[in-house]
mmCIF file with all atom_site columns, C-alpha atoms in Angstrom:
data_model
loop_
_atom_site.group_PDB
_atom_site.id
_atom_site.type_symbol
_atom_site.label_atom_id
_atom_site.label_alt_id
_atom_site.label_comp_id
_atom_site.label_asym_id
_atom_site.label_entity_id
_atom_site.label_seq_id
_atom_site.pdbx_PDB_ins_code
_atom_site.Cartn_x
_atom_site.Cartn_y
_atom_site.Cartn_z
_atom_site.occupancy
_atom_site.B_iso_or_equiv
_atom_site.pdbx_formal_charge
_atom_site.auth_seq_id
_atom_site.auth_comp_id
_atom_site.auth_asym_id
_atom_site.auth_atom_id
_atom_site.pdbx_PDB_model_num
ATOM 1   C CA . UNK A 1 1   ? -80.387  -135.656 -69.708 1.00 0.00 ? 1   UNK A CA 1
ATOM 2   C CA . UNK A 1 2   ? -79.858  -131.949 -69.394 1.00 0.00 ? 2   UNK A CA 1
ATOM 3   C CA . UNK A 1 3   ? -76.485  -130.572 -68.506 1.00 0.00 ? 3   UNK A CA 1
ATOM 4   C CA . UNK A 1 4   ? -78.007  -127.577 -66.715 1.00 0.00 ? 4   UNK A CA 1
ATOM 5   C CA . UNK A 1 5   ? -77.420  -126.966 -63.024 1.00 0.00 ? 5   UNK A CA 1
ATOM 6   C CA . UNK A 1 6   ? -80.157  -125.217 -61.064 1.00 0.00 ? 6   UNK A CA 1
ATOM 7   C CA . UNK A 1 7   ? -79.491  -123.790 -57.623 1.00 0.00 ? 7   UNK A CA 1
ATOM 8   C CA . UNK A 1 8   ? -82.541  -123.853 -55.336 1.00 0.00 ? 8   UNK A CA 1
ATOM 9   C CA . UNK A 1 9   ? -82.197  -121.531 -52.342 1.00 0.00 ? 9   UNK A CA 1
ATOM 10  C CA . UNK A 1 10  ? -84.835  -121.450 -49.593 1.00 0.00 ? 10  UNK A CA 1
ATOM 11  C CA . UNK A 1 11  ? -84.701  -121.838 -45.820 1.00 0.00 ? 11  UNK A CA 1
ATOM 12  C CA . UNK A 1 12  ? -87.761  -124.112 -45.978 1.00 0.00 ? 12  UNK A CA 1
ATOM 13  C CA . UNK A 1 13  ? -86.187  -127.541 -46.502 1.00 0.00 ? 13  UNK A CA 1
ATOM 14  C CA . UNK A 1 14  ? -89.453  -129.069 -47.719 1.00 0.00 ? 14  UNK A CA 1
ATOM 15  C CA . UNK A 1 15  ? -89.699  -126.491 -50.500 1.00 0.00 ? 15  UNK A CA 1
ATOM 16  C CA . UNK A 1 16  ? -86.087  -127.134 -51.497 1.00 0.00 ? 16  UNK A CA 1
ATOM 17  C CA . UNK A 1 17  ? -86.707  -130.889 -51.476 1.00 0.00 ? 17  UNK A CA 1
ATOM 18  C CA . UNK A 1 18  ? -89.935  -130.625 -53.500 1.00 0.00 ? 18  UNK A CA 1
ATOM 19  C CA . UNK A 1 19  ? -88.532  -128.230 -56.088 1.00 0.00 ? 19  UNK A CA 1
ATOM 20  C CA . UNK A 1 20  ? -85.348  -130.282 -56.303 1.00 0.00 ? 20  UNK A CA 1
ATOM 21  C CA . UNK A 1 21  ? -87.254  -133.501 -56.908 1.00 0.00 ? 21  UNK A CA 1
ATOM 22  C CA . UNK A 1 22  ? -89.436  -131.911 -59.575 1.00 0.00 ? 22  UNK A CA 1
ATOM 23  C CA . UNK A 1 23  ? -86.454  -130.408 -61.390 1.00 0.00 ? 23  UNK A CA 1
ATOM 24  C CA . UNK A 1 24  ? -84.489  -133.666 -61.218 1.00 0.00 ? 24  UNK A CA 1
ATOM 25  C CA . UNK A 1 25  ? -87.470  -135.492 -62.737 1.00 0.00 ? 25  UNK A CA 1
ATOM 26  C CA . UNK A 1 26  ? -87.265  -133.003 -65.602 1.00 0.00 ? 26  UNK A CA 1
ATOM 27  C CA . UNK A 1 27  ? -83.594  -133.905 -66.094 1.00 0.00 ? 27  UNK A CA 1
ATOM 28  C CA . UNK A 1 28  ? -81.839  -131.001 -64.384 1.00 0.00 ? 28  UNK A CA 1
ATOM 29  C CA . UNK A 1 29  ? -79.013  -131.288 -61.877 1.00 0.00 ? 29  UNK A CA 1
ATOM 30  C CA . UNK A 1 30  ? -79.989  -129.547 -58.649 1.00 0.00 ? 30  UNK A CA 1
ATOM 31  C CA . UNK A 1 31  ? -77.786  -127.844 -56.098 1.00 0.00 ? 31  UNK A CA 1
ATOM 32  C CA . UNK A 1 32  ? -79.371  -126.896 -52.773 1.00 0.00 ? 32  UNK A CA 1
ATOM 33  C CA . UNK A 1 33  ? -78.749  -124.032 -50.362 1.00 0.00 ? 33  UNK A CA 1
ATOM 34  C CA . UNK A 1 34  ? -80.730  -122.881 -47.338 1.00 0.00 ? 34  UNK A CA 1
ATOM 35  C CA . UNK A 1 35  ? -79.644  -119.234 -47.085 1.00 0.00 ? 35  UNK A CA 1
ATOM 36  C CA . UNK A 1 36  ? -77.925  -116.570 -49.160 1.00 0.00 ? 36  UNK A CA 1
ATOM 37  C CA . UNK A 1 37  ? -74.461  -117.277 -47.759 1.00 0.00 ? 37  UNK A CA 1
ATOM 38  C CA . UNK A 1 38  ? -74.632  -120.952 -48.761 1.00 0.00 ? 38  UNK A CA 1
ATOM 39  C CA . UNK A 1 39  ? -75.806  -119.905 -52.230 1.00 0.00 ? 39  UNK A CA 1
ATOM 40  C CA . UNK A 1 40  ? -72.786  -117.623 -52.671 1.00 0.00 ? 40  UNK A CA 1
ATOM 41  C CA . UNK A 1 41  ? -70.453  -120.414 -51.518 1.00 0.00 ? 41  UNK A CA 1
ATOM 42  C CA . UNK A 1 42  ? -71.929  -122.811 -54.079 1.00 0.00 ? 42  UNK A CA 1
ATOM 43  C CA . UNK A 1 43  ? -71.573  -120.209 -56.839 1.00 0.00 ? 43  UNK A CA 1
ATOM 44  C CA . UNK A 1 44  ? -67.840  -120.013 -56.116 1.00 0.00 ? 44  UNK A CA 1
ATOM 45  C CA . UNK A 1 45  ? -67.330  -123.730 -56.790 1.00 0.00 ? 45  UNK A CA 1
ATOM 46  C CA . UNK A 1 46  ? -70.134  -124.820 -59.147 1.00 0.00 ? 46  UNK A CA 1
ATOM 47  C CA . UNK A 1 47  ? -71.282  -123.759 -62.584 1.00 0.00 ? 47  UNK A CA 1
ATOM 48  C CA . UNK A 1 48  ? -74.920  -122.718 -62.140 1.00 0.00 ? 48  UNK A CA 1
ATOM 49  C CA . UNK A 1 49  ? -77.287  -121.965 -65.033 1.00 0.00 ? 49  UNK A CA 1
ATOM 50  C CA . UNK A 1 50  ? -80.382  -120.805 -63.107 1.00 0.00 ? 50  UNK A CA 1
ATOM 51  C CA . UNK A 1 51  ? -81.085  -119.767 -59.522 1.00 0.00 ? 51  UNK A CA 1
ATOM 52  C CA . UNK A 1 52  ? -84.429  -120.070 -57.737 1.00 0.00 ? 52  UNK A CA 1
ATOM 53  C CA . UNK A 1 53  ? -83.940  -117.706 -54.796 1.00 0.00 ? 53  UNK A CA 1
ATOM 54  C CA . UNK A 1 54  ? -86.256  -117.169 -51.829 1.00 0.00 ? 54  UNK A CA 1
ATOM 55  C CA . UNK A 1 55  ? -86.481  -113.611 -50.520 1.00 0.00 ? 55  UNK A CA 1
ATOM 56  C CA . UNK A 1 56  ? -86.884  -114.149 -46.775 1.00 0.00 ? 56  UNK A CA 1
ATOM 57  C CA . UNK A 1 57  ? -84.074  -116.281 -45.321 1.00 0.00 ? 57  UNK A CA 1
ATOM 58  C CA . UNK A 1 58  ? -81.750  -116.172 -42.309 1.00 0.00 ? 58  UNK A CA 1
ATOM 59  C CA . UNK A 1 59  ? -78.066  -115.161 -42.393 1.00 0.00 ? 59  UNK A CA 1
ATOM 60  C CA . UNK A 1 60  ? -78.364  -113.445 -45.780 1.00 0.00 ? 60  UNK A CA 1
ATOM 61  C CA . UNK A 1 61  ? -81.750  -112.767 -47.330 1.00 0.00 ? 61  UNK A CA 1
ATOM 62  C CA . UNK A 1 62  ? -82.487  -113.273 -50.999 1.00 0.00 ? 62  UNK A CA 1
ATOM 63  C CA . UNK A 1 63  ? -82.316  -109.617 -51.987 1.00 0.00 ? 63  UNK A CA 1
ATOM 64  C CA . UNK A 1 64  ? -78.862  -109.221 -50.432 1.00 0.00 ? 64  UNK A CA 1
ATOM 65  C CA . UNK A 1 65  ? -77.727  -112.417 -52.129 1.00 0.00 ? 65  UNK A CA 1
ATOM 66  C CA . UNK A 1 66  ? -79.195  -111.147 -55.415 1.00 0.00 ? 66  UNK A CA 1
ATOM 67  C CA . UNK A 1 67  ? -77.134  -107.946 -55.168 1.00 0.00 ? 67  UNK A CA 1
ATOM 68  C CA . UNK A 1 68  ? -73.945  -109.916 -54.420 1.00 0.00 ? 68  UNK A CA 1
ATOM 69  C CA . UNK A 1 69  ? -74.580  -112.332 -57.282 1.00 0.00 ? 69  UNK A CA 1
ATOM 70  C CA . UNK A 1 70  ? -75.248  -109.499 -59.731 1.00 0.00 ? 70  UNK A CA 1
ATOM 71  C CA . UNK A 1 71  ? -71.861  -107.926 -58.886 1.00 0.00 ? 71  UNK A CA 1
ATOM 72  C CA . UNK A 1 72  ? -70.126  -110.768 -60.764 1.00 0.00 ? 72  UNK A CA 1
ATOM 73  C CA . UNK A 1 73  ? -72.719  -112.932 -62.532 1.00 0.00 ? 73  UNK A CA 1
ATOM 74  C CA . UNK A 1 74  ? -75.509  -112.570 -65.039 1.00 0.00 ? 74  UNK A CA 1
ATOM 75  C CA . UNK A 1 75  ? -77.106  -115.943 -64.207 1.00 0.00 ? 75  UNK A CA 1
ATOM 76  C CA . UNK A 1 76  ? -80.897  -115.973 -64.620 1.00 0.00 ? 76  UNK A CA 1
ATOM 77  C CA . UNK A 1 77  ? -82.498  -115.576 -61.180 1.00 0.00 ? 77  UNK A CA 1
ATOM 78  C CA . UNK A 1 78  ? -86.124  -116.202 -60.313 1.00 0.00 ? 78  UNK A CA 1
ATOM 79  C CA . UNK A 1 79  ? -87.118  -114.786 -56.945 1.00 0.00 ? 79  UNK A CA 1
ATOM 80  C CA . UNK A 1 80  ? -89.476  -116.897 -54.835 1.00 0.00 ? 80  UNK A CA 1
ATOM 81  C CA . UNK A 1 81  ? -91.450  -115.143 -52.152 1.00 0.00 ? 81  UNK A CA 1
ATOM 82  C CA . UNK A 1 82  ? -94.510  -115.203 -49.953 1.00 0.00 ? 82  UNK A CA 1
ATOM 83  C CA . UNK A 1 83  ? -94.523  -111.412 -50.286 1.00 0.00 ? 83  UNK A CA 1
ATOM 84  C CA . UNK A 1 84  ? -97.226  -110.647 -52.812 1.00 0.00 ? 84  UNK A CA 1
ATOM 85  C CA . UNK A 1 85  ? -97.301  -106.859 -52.794 1.00 0.00 ? 85  UNK A CA 1
ATOM 86  C CA . UNK A 1 86  ? -96.625  -105.254 -56.155 1.00 0.00 ? 86  UNK A CA 1
ATOM 87  C CA . UNK A 1 87  ? -93.915  -103.104 -54.545 1.00 0.00 ? 87  UNK A CA 1
ATOM 88  C CA . UNK A 1 88  ? -92.033  -106.241 -53.418 1.00 0.00 ? 88  UNK A CA 1
ATOM 89  C CA . UNK A 1 89  ? -92.046  -107.539 -56.986 1.00 0.00 ? 89  UNK A CA 1
ATOM 90  C CA . UNK A 1 90  ? -90.848  -104.196 -58.335 1.00 0.00 ? 90  UNK A CA 1
ATOM 91  C CA . UNK A 1 91  ? -87.988  -104.105 -55.824 1.00 0.00 ? 91  UNK A CA 1
ATOM 92  C CA . UNK A 1 92  ? -86.884  -107.652 -56.697 1.00 0.00 ? 92  UNK A CA 1
ATOM 93  C CA . UNK A 1 93  ? -87.027  -107.030 -60.434 1.00 0.00 ? 93  UNK A CA 1
ATOM 94  C CA . UNK A 1 94  ? -85.330  -103.632 -60.196 1.00 0.00 ? 94  UNK A CA 1
ATOM 95  C CA . UNK A 1 95  ? -82.479  -105.213 -58.232 1.00 0.00 ? 95  UNK A CA 1
ATOM 96  C CA . UNK A 1 96  ? -81.760  -107.595 -61.090 1.00 0.00 ? 96  UNK A CA 1
ATOM 97  C CA . UNK A 1 97  ? -84.109  -110.561 -60.744 1.00 0.00 ? 97  UNK A CA 1
ATOM 98  C CA . UNK A 1 98  ? -85.327  -111.993 -64.035 1.00 0.00 ? 98  UNK A CA 1
ATOM 99  C CA . UNK A 1 99  ? -88.713  -112.987 -62.640 1.00 0.00 ? 99  UNK A CA 1
ATOM 100 C CA . UNK A 1 100 ? -90.623  -112.998 -59.362 1.00 0.00 ? 100 UNK A CA 1
ATOM 101 C CA . UNK A 1 101 ? -92.907  -115.901 -58.398 1.00 0.00 ? 101 UNK A CA 1
ATOM 102 C CA . UNK A 1 102 ? -95.132  -115.697 -55.345 1.00 0.00 ? 102 UNK A CA 1
ATOM 103 C CA . UNK A 1 103 ? -95.838  -118.565 -53.001 1.00 0.00 ? 103 UNK A CA 1
ATOM 104 C CA . UNK A 1 104 ? -97.713  -120.777 -52.343 1.00 0.00 ? 104 UNK A CA 1
ATOM 105 C CA . UNK A 1 105 ? -96.374  -122.350 -55.554 1.00 0.00 ? 105 UNK A CA 1
ATOM 106 C CA . UNK A 1 106 ? -95.601  -125.418 -53.446 1.00 0.00 ? 106 UNK A CA 1
ATOM 107 C CA . UNK A 1 107 ? -99.318  -126.246 -53.514 1.00 0.00 ? 107 UNK A CA 1
ATOM 108 C CA . UNK A 1 108 ? -98.945  -126.721 -57.241 1.00 0.00 ? 108 UNK A CA 1
ATOM 109 C CA . UNK A 1 109 ? -96.013  -129.073 -56.660 1.00 0.00 ? 109 UNK A CA 1
ATOM 110 C CA . UNK A 1 110 ? -97.977  -131.042 -54.091 1.00 0.00 ? 110 UNK A CA 1
ATOM 111 C CA . UNK A 1 111 ? -100.857 -131.392 -56.580 1.00 0.00 ? 111 UNK A CA 1
ATOM 112 C CA . UNK A 1 112 ? -98.404  -132.389 -59.317 1.00 0.00 ? 112 UNK A CA 1
ATOM 113 C CA . UNK A 1 113 ? -96.967  -135.191 -57.196 1.00 0.00 ? 113 UNK A CA 1
ATOM 114 C CA . UNK A 1 114 ? -100.178 -136.346 -55.527 1.00 0.00 ? 114 UNK A CA 1
ATOM 115 C CA . UNK A 1 115 ? -102.324 -136.466 -58.671 1.00 0.00 ? 115 UNK A CA 1
ATOM 116 C CA . UNK A 1 116 ? -99.885  -138.429 -60.695 1.00 0.00 ? 116 UNK A CA 1
ATOM 117 C CA . UNK A 1 117 ? -98.089  -136.209 -63.203 1.00 0.00 ? 117 UNK A CA 1
ATOM 118 C CA . UNK A 1 118 ? -94.779  -137.115 -61.601 1.00 0.00 ? 118 UNK A CA 1
ATOM 119 C CA . UNK A 1 119 ? -95.712  -140.720 -60.848 1.00 0.00 ? 119 UNK A CA 1
ATOM 120 C CA . UNK A 1 120 ? -97.329  -141.570 -64.138 1.00 0.00 ? 120 UNK A CA 1
ATOM 121 C CA . UNK A 1 121 ? -101.035 -141.335 -64.738 1.00 0.00 ? 121 UNK A CA 1
ATOM 122 C CA . UNK A 1 122 ? -102.929 -144.261 -66.157 1.00 0.00 ? 122 UNK A CA 1
ATOM 123 C CA . UNK A 1 123 ? -106.524 -144.308 -67.238 1.00 0.00 ? 123 UNK A CA 1
ATOM 124 C CA . UNK A 1 124 ? -108.724 -146.992 -68.692 1.00 0.00 ? 124 UNK A CA 1
ATOM 125 C CA . UNK A 1 125 ? -112.476 -147.376 -69.034 1.00 0.00 ? 125 UNK A CA 1
ATOM 126 C CA . UNK A 1 126 ? -112.848 -149.063 -65.650 1.00 0.00 ? 126 UNK A CA 1
ATOM 127 C CA . UNK A 1 127 ? -109.836 -147.872 -63.622 1.00 0.00 ? 127 UNK A CA 1
ATOM 128 C CA . UNK A 1 128 ? -108.538 -144.346 -63.059 1.00 0.00 ? 128 UNK A CA 1
ATOM 129 C CA . UNK A 1 129 ? -105.117 -144.133 -61.413 1.00 0.00 ? 129 UNK A CA 1
ATOM 130 C CA . UNK A 1 130 ? -103.341 -140.937 -60.409 1.00 0.00 ? 130 UNK A CA 1
ATOM 131 C CA . UNK A 1 131 ? -100.262 -141.421 -58.243 1.00 0.00 ? 131 UNK A CA 1
ATOM 132 C CA . UNK A 1 132 ? -101.410 -143.237 -55.101 1.00 0.00 ? 132 UNK A CA 1
ATOM 133 C CA . UNK A 1 133 ? -105.107 -142.876 -55.978 1.00 0.00 ? 133 UNK A CA 1
ATOM 134 C CA . UNK A 1 134 ? -106.995 -145.684 -57.707 1.00 0.00 ? 134 UNK A CA 1
ATOM 135 C CA . UNK A 1 135 ? -110.663 -145.324 -58.604 1.00 0.00 ? 135 UNK A CA 1
ATOM 136 C CA . UNK A 1 136 ? -112.466 -148.474 -59.729 1.00 0.00 ? 136 UNK A CA 1
ATOM 137 C CA . UNK A 1 137 ? -115.564 -147.507 -61.700 1.00 0.00 ? 137 UNK A CA 1
ATOM 138 C CA . UNK A 1 138 ? -116.970 -151.070 -61.610 1.00 0.00 ? 138 UNK A CA 1
ATOM 139 C CA . UNK A 1 139 ? -116.950 -151.376 -57.831 1.00 0.00 ? 139 UNK A CA 1
ATOM 140 C CA . UNK A 1 140 ? -117.276 -147.595 -57.155 1.00 0.00 ? 140 UNK A CA 1
ATOM 141 C CA . UNK A 1 141 ? -114.278 -147.937 -54.839 1.00 0.00 ? 141 UNK A CA 1
ATOM 142 C CA . UNK A 1 142 ? -111.461 -145.484 -54.124 1.00 0.00 ? 142 UNK A CA 1
ATOM 143 C CA . UNK A 1 143 ? -108.098 -146.736 -52.874 1.00 0.00 ? 143 UNK A CA 1
ATOM 144 C CA . UNK A 1 144 ? -105.503 -144.346 -51.474 1.00 0.00 ? 144 UNK A CA 1
ATOM 145 C CA . UNK A 1 145 ? -102.084 -146.004 -51.348 1.00 0.00 ? 145 UNK A CA 1
ATOM 146 C CA . UNK A 1 146 ? -103.875 -149.369 -51.427 1.00 0.00 ? 146 UNK A CA 1
ATOM 147 C CA . UNK A 1 147 ? -106.272 -148.549 -48.579 1.00 0.00 ? 147 UNK A CA 1
ATOM 148 C CA . UNK A 1 148 ? -110.018 -148.287 -49.300 1.00 0.00 ? 148 UNK A CA 1
ATOM 149 C CA . UNK A 1 149 ? -111.703 -144.958 -48.573 1.00 0.00 ? 149 UNK A CA 1
ATOM 150 C CA . UNK A 1 150 ? -115.445 -144.682 -47.958 1.00 0.00 ? 150 UNK A CA 1
ATOM 151 C CA . UNK A 1 151 ? -117.134 -142.043 -50.100 1.00 0.00 ? 151 UNK A CA 1
ATOM 152 C CA . UNK A 1 152 ? -120.680 -140.787 -50.409 1.00 0.00 ? 152 UNK A CA 1
ATOM 153 C CA . UNK A 1 153 ? -122.208 -140.938 -53.895 1.00 0.00 ? 153 UNK A CA 1
ATOM 154 C CA . UNK A 1 154 ? -121.527 -137.225 -54.400 1.00 0.00 ? 154 UNK A CA 1
ATOM 155 C CA . UNK A 1 155 ? -117.937 -137.512 -53.157 1.00 0.00 ? 155 UNK A CA 1
ATOM 156 C CA . UNK A 1 156 ? -117.415 -140.414 -55.567 1.00 0.00 ? 156 UNK A CA 1
ATOM 157 C CA . UNK A 1 157 ? -118.714 -138.357 -58.511 1.00 0.00 ? 157 UNK A CA 1
ATOM 158 C CA . UNK A 1 158 ? -116.456 -135.433 -57.574 1.00 0.00 ? 158 UNK A CA 1
ATOM 159 C CA . UNK A 1 159 ? -113.442 -137.745 -57.276 1.00 0.00 ? 159 UNK A CA 1
ATOM 160 C CA . UNK A 1 160 ? -114.247 -139.343 -60.624 1.00 0.00 ? 160 UNK A CA 1
ATOM 161 C CA . UNK A 1 161 ? -114.509 -135.919 -62.288 1.00 0.00 ? 161 UNK A CA 1
ATOM 162 C CA . UNK A 1 162 ? -111.190 -134.777 -60.825 1.00 0.00 ? 162 UNK A CA 1
ATOM 163 C CA . UNK A 1 163 ? -109.397 -137.991 -61.739 1.00 0.00 ? 163 UNK A CA 1
ATOM 164 C CA . UNK A 1 164 ? -110.717 -137.860 -65.299 1.00 0.00 ? 164 UNK A CA 1
ATOM 165 C CA . UNK A 1 165 ? -109.009 -134.462 -65.662 1.00 0.00 ? 165 UNK A CA 1
ATOM 166 C CA . UNK A 1 166 ? -105.644 -134.681 -63.839 1.00 0.00 ? 166 UNK A CA 1
ATOM 167 C CA . UNK A 1 167 ? -103.986 -131.324 -63.326 1.00 0.00 ? 167 UNK A CA 1
ATOM 168 C CA . UNK A 1 168 ? -107.137 -129.331 -64.152 1.00 0.00 ? 168 UNK A CA 1
ATOM 169 C CA . UNK A 1 169 ? -108.471 -127.012 -61.458 1.00 0.00 ? 169 UNK A CA 1
ATOM 170 C CA . UNK A 1 170 ? -112.267 -126.781 -61.386 1.00 0.00 ? 170 UNK A CA 1
ATOM 171 C CA . UNK A 1 171 ? -114.229 -123.958 -59.827 1.00 0.00 ? 171 UNK A CA 1
ATOM 172 C CA . UNK A 1 172 ? -116.917 -124.898 -57.318 1.00 0.00 ? 172 UNK A CA 1
ATOM 173 C CA . UNK A 1 173 ? -119.540 -123.927 -59.911 1.00 0.00 ? 173 UNK A CA 1
ATOM 174 C CA . UNK A 1 174 ? -118.008 -126.242 -62.520 1.00 0.00 ? 174 UNK A CA 1
ATOM 175 C CA . UNK A 1 175 ? -117.975 -129.149 -60.056 1.00 0.00 ? 175 UNK A CA 1
ATOM 176 C CA . UNK A 1 176 ? -121.567 -128.447 -59.041 1.00 0.00 ? 176 UNK A CA 1
ATOM 177 C CA . UNK A 1 177 ? -122.803 -128.310 -62.627 1.00 0.00 ? 177 UNK A CA 1
ATOM 178 C CA . UNK A 1 178 ? -120.927 -131.451 -63.719 1.00 0.00 ? 178 UNK A CA 1
ATOM 179 C CA . UNK A 1 179 ? -121.704 -133.539 -60.665 1.00 0.00 ? 179 UNK A CA 1
#
């Protein structure tokens, strides 16, 4: 297991929980804060090796926290933000961030967990299983968390294609041509 501590700072508790779970599955120790002030408090008592820092938060926003952190620390900081303008990225990076990632990255986490990368993906000739999804090719049946789901023939083919390629994002054209 890794000895690295990652501080996740975001006022959205679901994002903190999701990122924390993903990082813990990768072997990191996760510390959680929900605003800039809490992040600074944690930095005073914990050794942190990386900070994932949201920009827009109450009490102290991410940019203010970034400036305070940079006064004393050179910890790698990745800014997380729904702000996608190029100028926002430039401001974050010029203030000392090491990288700037725009939301909605949480959709990628949701896909990671729901399609099985975190839960283990198993595939055989007759059964495709991704997380809580189980597709039985013999009976043409889809189970979601053990419950059967009715699908049209086209929906079944789309589901089969997606489950054969976990983690791959198809364009609508690719789905149309393959199904």
